[in-house]
Amino acid sequence: MILFSNVSKAYPNGTKAVDQISFSVNSGEFVFIVGHSGAGKSTIMKLIMHEEKATAGVIEVNGYDLGKMKRKQISKYRRSLGVVFQDFRLISKMTVYENVAFALRVTGVAGRDIRRRVLYILDLVSLLPKAQSYPDQISGGEQQRVALARALVNNPSIIIADEPTGNIDPELSTGVMGLLDEINKCGPTIVVVSHEHSLVKKLGKRVINIESGTVVSDTSCEKWVPVGEVEENPKA
Amino acid sequence: MGLSNVGYLLRQGVKNVWLNRLLSVASVGVLTVCFLLIGTATLFSFNMGSFVHEVEKKNELVVFLEDDMVKTVKHRLEKIKNVAKLRFVSKKEALEMQFSKLDKGGELFNELSQSNPLPDSYRVSLHNVSEMKKTVKKIEKIKGVEGVRAPDDVAKVISQMKSTVKYAGYIIVGFLLLVSLFIIATTIKMTIYDRRREINIMKFVGASNTFIRIPFVVEGVVLGLLAAFLAYGVLYLGYSYMLDIMKEFDVEVGPMVREGIVPFAEVGGWLIAGFVGVGSLIGAFGSMFFVRKHLRV
Ligand SMILES: Nc1ncnc2c1ncn2[C@@H]1O[C@H](COP(=O)(O)OP(=O)(O)OP(=O)(O)O)[C@@H](O)[C@H]1O
Ligand SMILES: [Mg+2]
């Protein structure tokens, strides 16, 4: 359960990235967030994972009021999220395996369970052969799937993904979305930021359209007409 | 935090020393140089102290005794705390000492030998020459002591030298310690700044602060210990080498200096204990302190 009510975010330099936004995502829902580059999509994701704090309004996730959350609770809260970052954020000195395993270790899972679970997840995103490679030894698309694997590995109740298909070919993109859809059926709430209109359309999920920091439409996919139909270059 | 995690975090810390080897070498290098400076200063001031002490020991009080009071006086002298060593010099020996340079077979020597005017005496060396005056007063009060001859001027110079050496030692070592702390802090800060991204990612995956901190602390301690042992080894070799060279010039160096040289073993224990203590503390607290800044996300 994610709840935004009248949330605004102004960055220290004065940029108002999010302006009085309200929406809620129920447990088990699958939601796309779309919009132009610079519309404020990543900012919404950052607000959810408490990387940025809202300057006004209330955000509630999994029963936590993020504005009132104590410092000590933050790490525990984040463990209930699975996050795929737009810039992946893999640890360059760890292998693919270690990067994924790390997300489990922080939760205190025992060693042998970690191994089994990580190998299972890497297989799921077809990365087993690259388990011992380092992030700079694999392609952008592969890095993206490592990030996805890390987000999935500890059974989060909410998965948020910022452009999880931004760097991969259409076939793989369909695969990743299909995977997310399947995972969604097993319970977790999923929020995905995406530019890929065709993909968004194909899946037929709820779509929240953001422009200049406000919600301009929040509907099912059939009613949503993409602005301009032009693919923007996502920021790397 | 489970036990398997503790093992993982410790291993991670040691592994990071290798993974970040460039900065590890830099940190260990900086810390080692600091330790070497401090160690050298310490060895030098120990040797100065010992040299002054050597001079101190050579300065004896002469306690002249009344006839037949040797035993009683000895007993009382031994009870005085500042007395380090007693050496009995009999009338006869005293006379022979006076004449050592002159002709012992001479008339005067023979004549004096018959009725020796010199008293028996004790040569007394002191632990602490700066308290000579007090000690002399105590000795003068002992029954059976005829008089005391004390090298007052020498005592003054020595006690001045002693305090100079002591305080100069403190100041130099203290100053080096401060400079070292500053340099080391900067190095650790740089090392951690270089890895702020890594810390940041860990935070967003949900790692607790402790979980992130432990490997850094372990890493800091390992680096501190490496520097400690490295510095100790270099000091040991350097000192031994210096002693070897001095042996070659034995004749010129003279007994005073030679006897005053502190064997490495005497200082070595303190040095390694200090290095290990300071090294691991700096490593641990330095890492902890500078990681803290990046944990606030
Ligand atoms: N740290 C920051 N400081 C100041 N301004 C920022 C910061 N991050 C983002 N912005 C600004 O806030 C606005 C929204 O940025 P955001 O990253 O949320 O856009 P986005 O919708 O994710 O775009 P994209 O599709 O290109 O990723 C933009 O105008 C951006 O320049
Ligand atoms: Mg973005």
PDB file of N, CA, C and O in Angstrom, chain A residues 21 26 36 60 63 66 107 109 125 127 129 132 143 153 170 176 179-180 230 236:
ATOM      1  N   ILE A  21       0.980  16.283  -5.385  1.00  0.00           N
ATOM      2  CA  ILE A  21       0.529  15.032  -5.985  1.00  0.00           C
ATOM      3  C   ILE A  21      -0.237  14.171  -4.989  1.00  0.00           C
ATOM      4  O   ILE A  21       0.160  14.061  -3.830  1.00  0.00           O
ATOM      5  N   ASN A  26      -2.809   0.235  -4.294  1.00  0.00           N
ATOM      6  CA  ASN A  26      -3.192  -0.822  -3.346  1.00  0.00           C
ATOM      7  C   ASN A  26      -2.202  -1.980  -3.363  1.00  0.00           C
ATOM      8  O   ASN A  26      -1.450  -2.159  -4.319  1.00  0.00           O
ATOM      9  N   HIS A  36       6.939  12.782 -19.581  1.00  0.00           N
ATOM     10  CA  HIS A  36       8.123  13.297 -20.261  1.00  0.00           C
ATOM     11  C   HIS A  36       9.344  13.235 -19.367  1.00  0.00           C
ATOM     12  O   HIS A  36       9.241  13.161 -18.141  1.00  0.00           O
ATOM     13  N   GLU A  60       2.684   7.562   2.833  1.00  0.00           N
ATOM     14  CA  GLU A  60       2.633   6.364   3.668  1.00  0.00           C
ATOM     15  C   GLU A  60       2.914   5.142   2.812  1.00  0.00           C
ATOM     16  O   GLU A  60       2.316   4.972   1.748  1.00  0.00           O
ATOM     17  N   GLY A  63       2.551   1.024   5.845  1.00  0.00           N
ATOM     18  CA  GLY A  63       2.233   1.396   7.218  1.00  0.00           C
ATOM     19  C   GLY A  63       3.213   2.382   7.841  1.00  0.00           C
ATOM     20  O   GLY A  63       3.010   2.833   8.961  1.00  0.00           O
ATOM     21  N   LEU A  66       6.428   8.125   6.143  1.00  0.00           N
ATOM     22  CA  LEU A  66       7.832   8.404   5.837  1.00  0.00           C
ATOM     23  C   LEU A  66       8.337   9.719   6.432  1.00  0.00           C
ATOM     24  O   LEU A  66       9.503   9.859   6.754  1.00  0.00           O
ATOM     25  N   THR A 107      19.552  -8.605   5.474  1.00  0.00           N
ATOM     26  CA  THR A 107      18.355  -9.011   6.208  1.00  0.00           C
ATOM     27  C   THR A 107      18.670 -10.104   7.219  1.00  0.00           C
ATOM     28  O   THR A 107      17.805 -10.510   7.976  1.00  0.00           O
ATOM     29  N   VAL A 109      19.815 -13.278   6.541  1.00  0.00           N
ATOM     30  CA  VAL A 109      19.556 -14.650   6.095  1.00  0.00           C
ATOM     31  C   VAL A 109      20.830 -15.484   6.233  1.00  0.00           C
ATOM     32  O   VAL A 109      21.932 -14.987   6.024  1.00  0.00           O
ATOM     33  N   VAL A 125      16.561 -14.407 -14.183  1.00  0.00           N
ATOM     34  CA  VAL A 125      16.837 -13.307 -15.110  1.00  0.00           C
ATOM     35  C   VAL A 125      17.921 -13.708 -16.117  1.00  0.00           C
ATOM     36  O   VAL A 125      18.554 -12.848 -16.737  1.00  0.00           O
ATOM     37  N   LEU A 127      20.969 -14.892 -15.833  1.00  0.00           N
ATOM     38  CA  LEU A 127      22.305 -14.338 -15.615  1.00  0.00           C
ATOM     39  C   LEU A 127      23.256 -15.319 -14.937  1.00  0.00           C
ATOM     40  O   LEU A 127      24.366 -14.944 -14.550  1.00  0.00           O
ATOM     41  N   PRO A 129      25.274 -17.546 -16.031  1.00  0.00           N
ATOM     42  CA  PRO A 129      26.638 -17.636 -16.580  1.00  0.00           C
ATOM     43  C   PRO A 129      27.512 -16.450 -16.194  1.00  0.00           C
ATOM     44  O   PRO A 129      28.729 -16.526 -16.282  1.00  0.00           O
ATOM     45  N   GLN A 132      29.897 -14.744 -11.733  1.00  0.00           N
ATOM     46  CA  GLN A 132      31.189 -14.354 -11.177  1.00  0.00           C
ATOM     47  C   GLN A 132      31.816 -13.152 -11.899  1.00  0.00           C
ATOM     48  O   GLN A 132      32.967 -12.803 -11.638  1.00  0.00           O
ATOM     49  N   GLN A 143      23.545  -5.501 -16.720  1.00  0.00           N
ATOM     50  CA  GLN A 143      23.604  -4.767 -15.442  1.00  0.00           C
ATOM     51  C   GLN A 143      22.191  -4.481 -14.932  1.00  0.00           C
ATOM     52  O   GLN A 143      21.897  -4.595 -13.749  1.00  0.00           O
ATOM     53  N   VAL A 153      15.313 -10.337  -4.916  1.00  0.00           N
ATOM     54  CA  VAL A 153      15.854 -11.465  -4.170  1.00  0.00           C
ATOM     55  C   VAL A 153      15.287 -11.638  -2.764  1.00  0.00           C
ATOM     56  O   VAL A 153      15.141 -12.764  -2.292  1.00  0.00           O
ATOM     57  N   PRO A 170      14.071  -4.846 -27.345  1.00  0.00           N
ATOM     58  CA  PRO A 170      12.632  -5.046 -27.187  1.00  0.00           C
ATOM     59  C   PRO A 170      12.267  -6.445 -26.679  1.00  0.00           C
ATOM     60  O   PRO A 170      11.397  -6.586 -25.814  1.00  0.00           O
ATOM     61  N   VAL A 176      11.349  -8.954 -19.413  1.00  0.00           N
ATOM     62  CA  VAL A 176      11.436  -8.367 -18.068  1.00  0.00           C
ATOM     63  C   VAL A 176      10.040  -7.978 -17.568  1.00  0.00           C
ATOM     64  O   VAL A 176       9.664  -8.267 -16.424  1.00  0.00           O
ATOM     65  N   LEU A 179       8.114 -10.943 -16.665  1.00  0.00           N
ATOM     66  CA  LEU A 179       8.586 -11.454 -15.381  1.00  0.00           C
ATOM     67  C   LEU A 179       7.961 -10.682 -14.225  1.00  0.00           C
ATOM     68  O   LEU A 179       7.455 -11.258 -13.254  1.00  0.00           O
ATOM     69  N   LEU A 180       7.978  -9.341 -14.353  1.00  0.00           N
ATOM     70  CA  LEU A 180       7.397  -8.493 -13.307  1.00  0.00           C
ATOM     71  C   LEU A 180       5.905  -8.815 -13.153  1.00  0.00           C
ATOM     72  O   LEU A 180       5.389  -8.884 -12.029  1.00  0.00           O
ATOM     73  N   VAL A 230       6.398  10.155 -29.147  1.00  0.00           N
ATOM     74  CA  VAL A 230       7.836  10.127 -29.443  1.00  0.00           C
ATOM     75  C   VAL A 230       8.605   9.562 -28.244  1.00  0.00           C
ATOM     76  O   VAL A 230       8.348   9.923 -27.103  1.00  0.00           O
ATOM     77  N   ALA A 236      20.794   8.490 -18.791  1.00  0.00           N
ATOM     78  CA  ALA A 236      21.507   7.257 -18.438  1.00  0.00           C
ATOM     79  C   ALA A 236      21.826   7.221 -16.949  1.00  0.00           C
ATOM     80  O   ALA A 236      21.909   8.251 -16.316  1.00  0.00           O
TER      81      ALA A 236
END
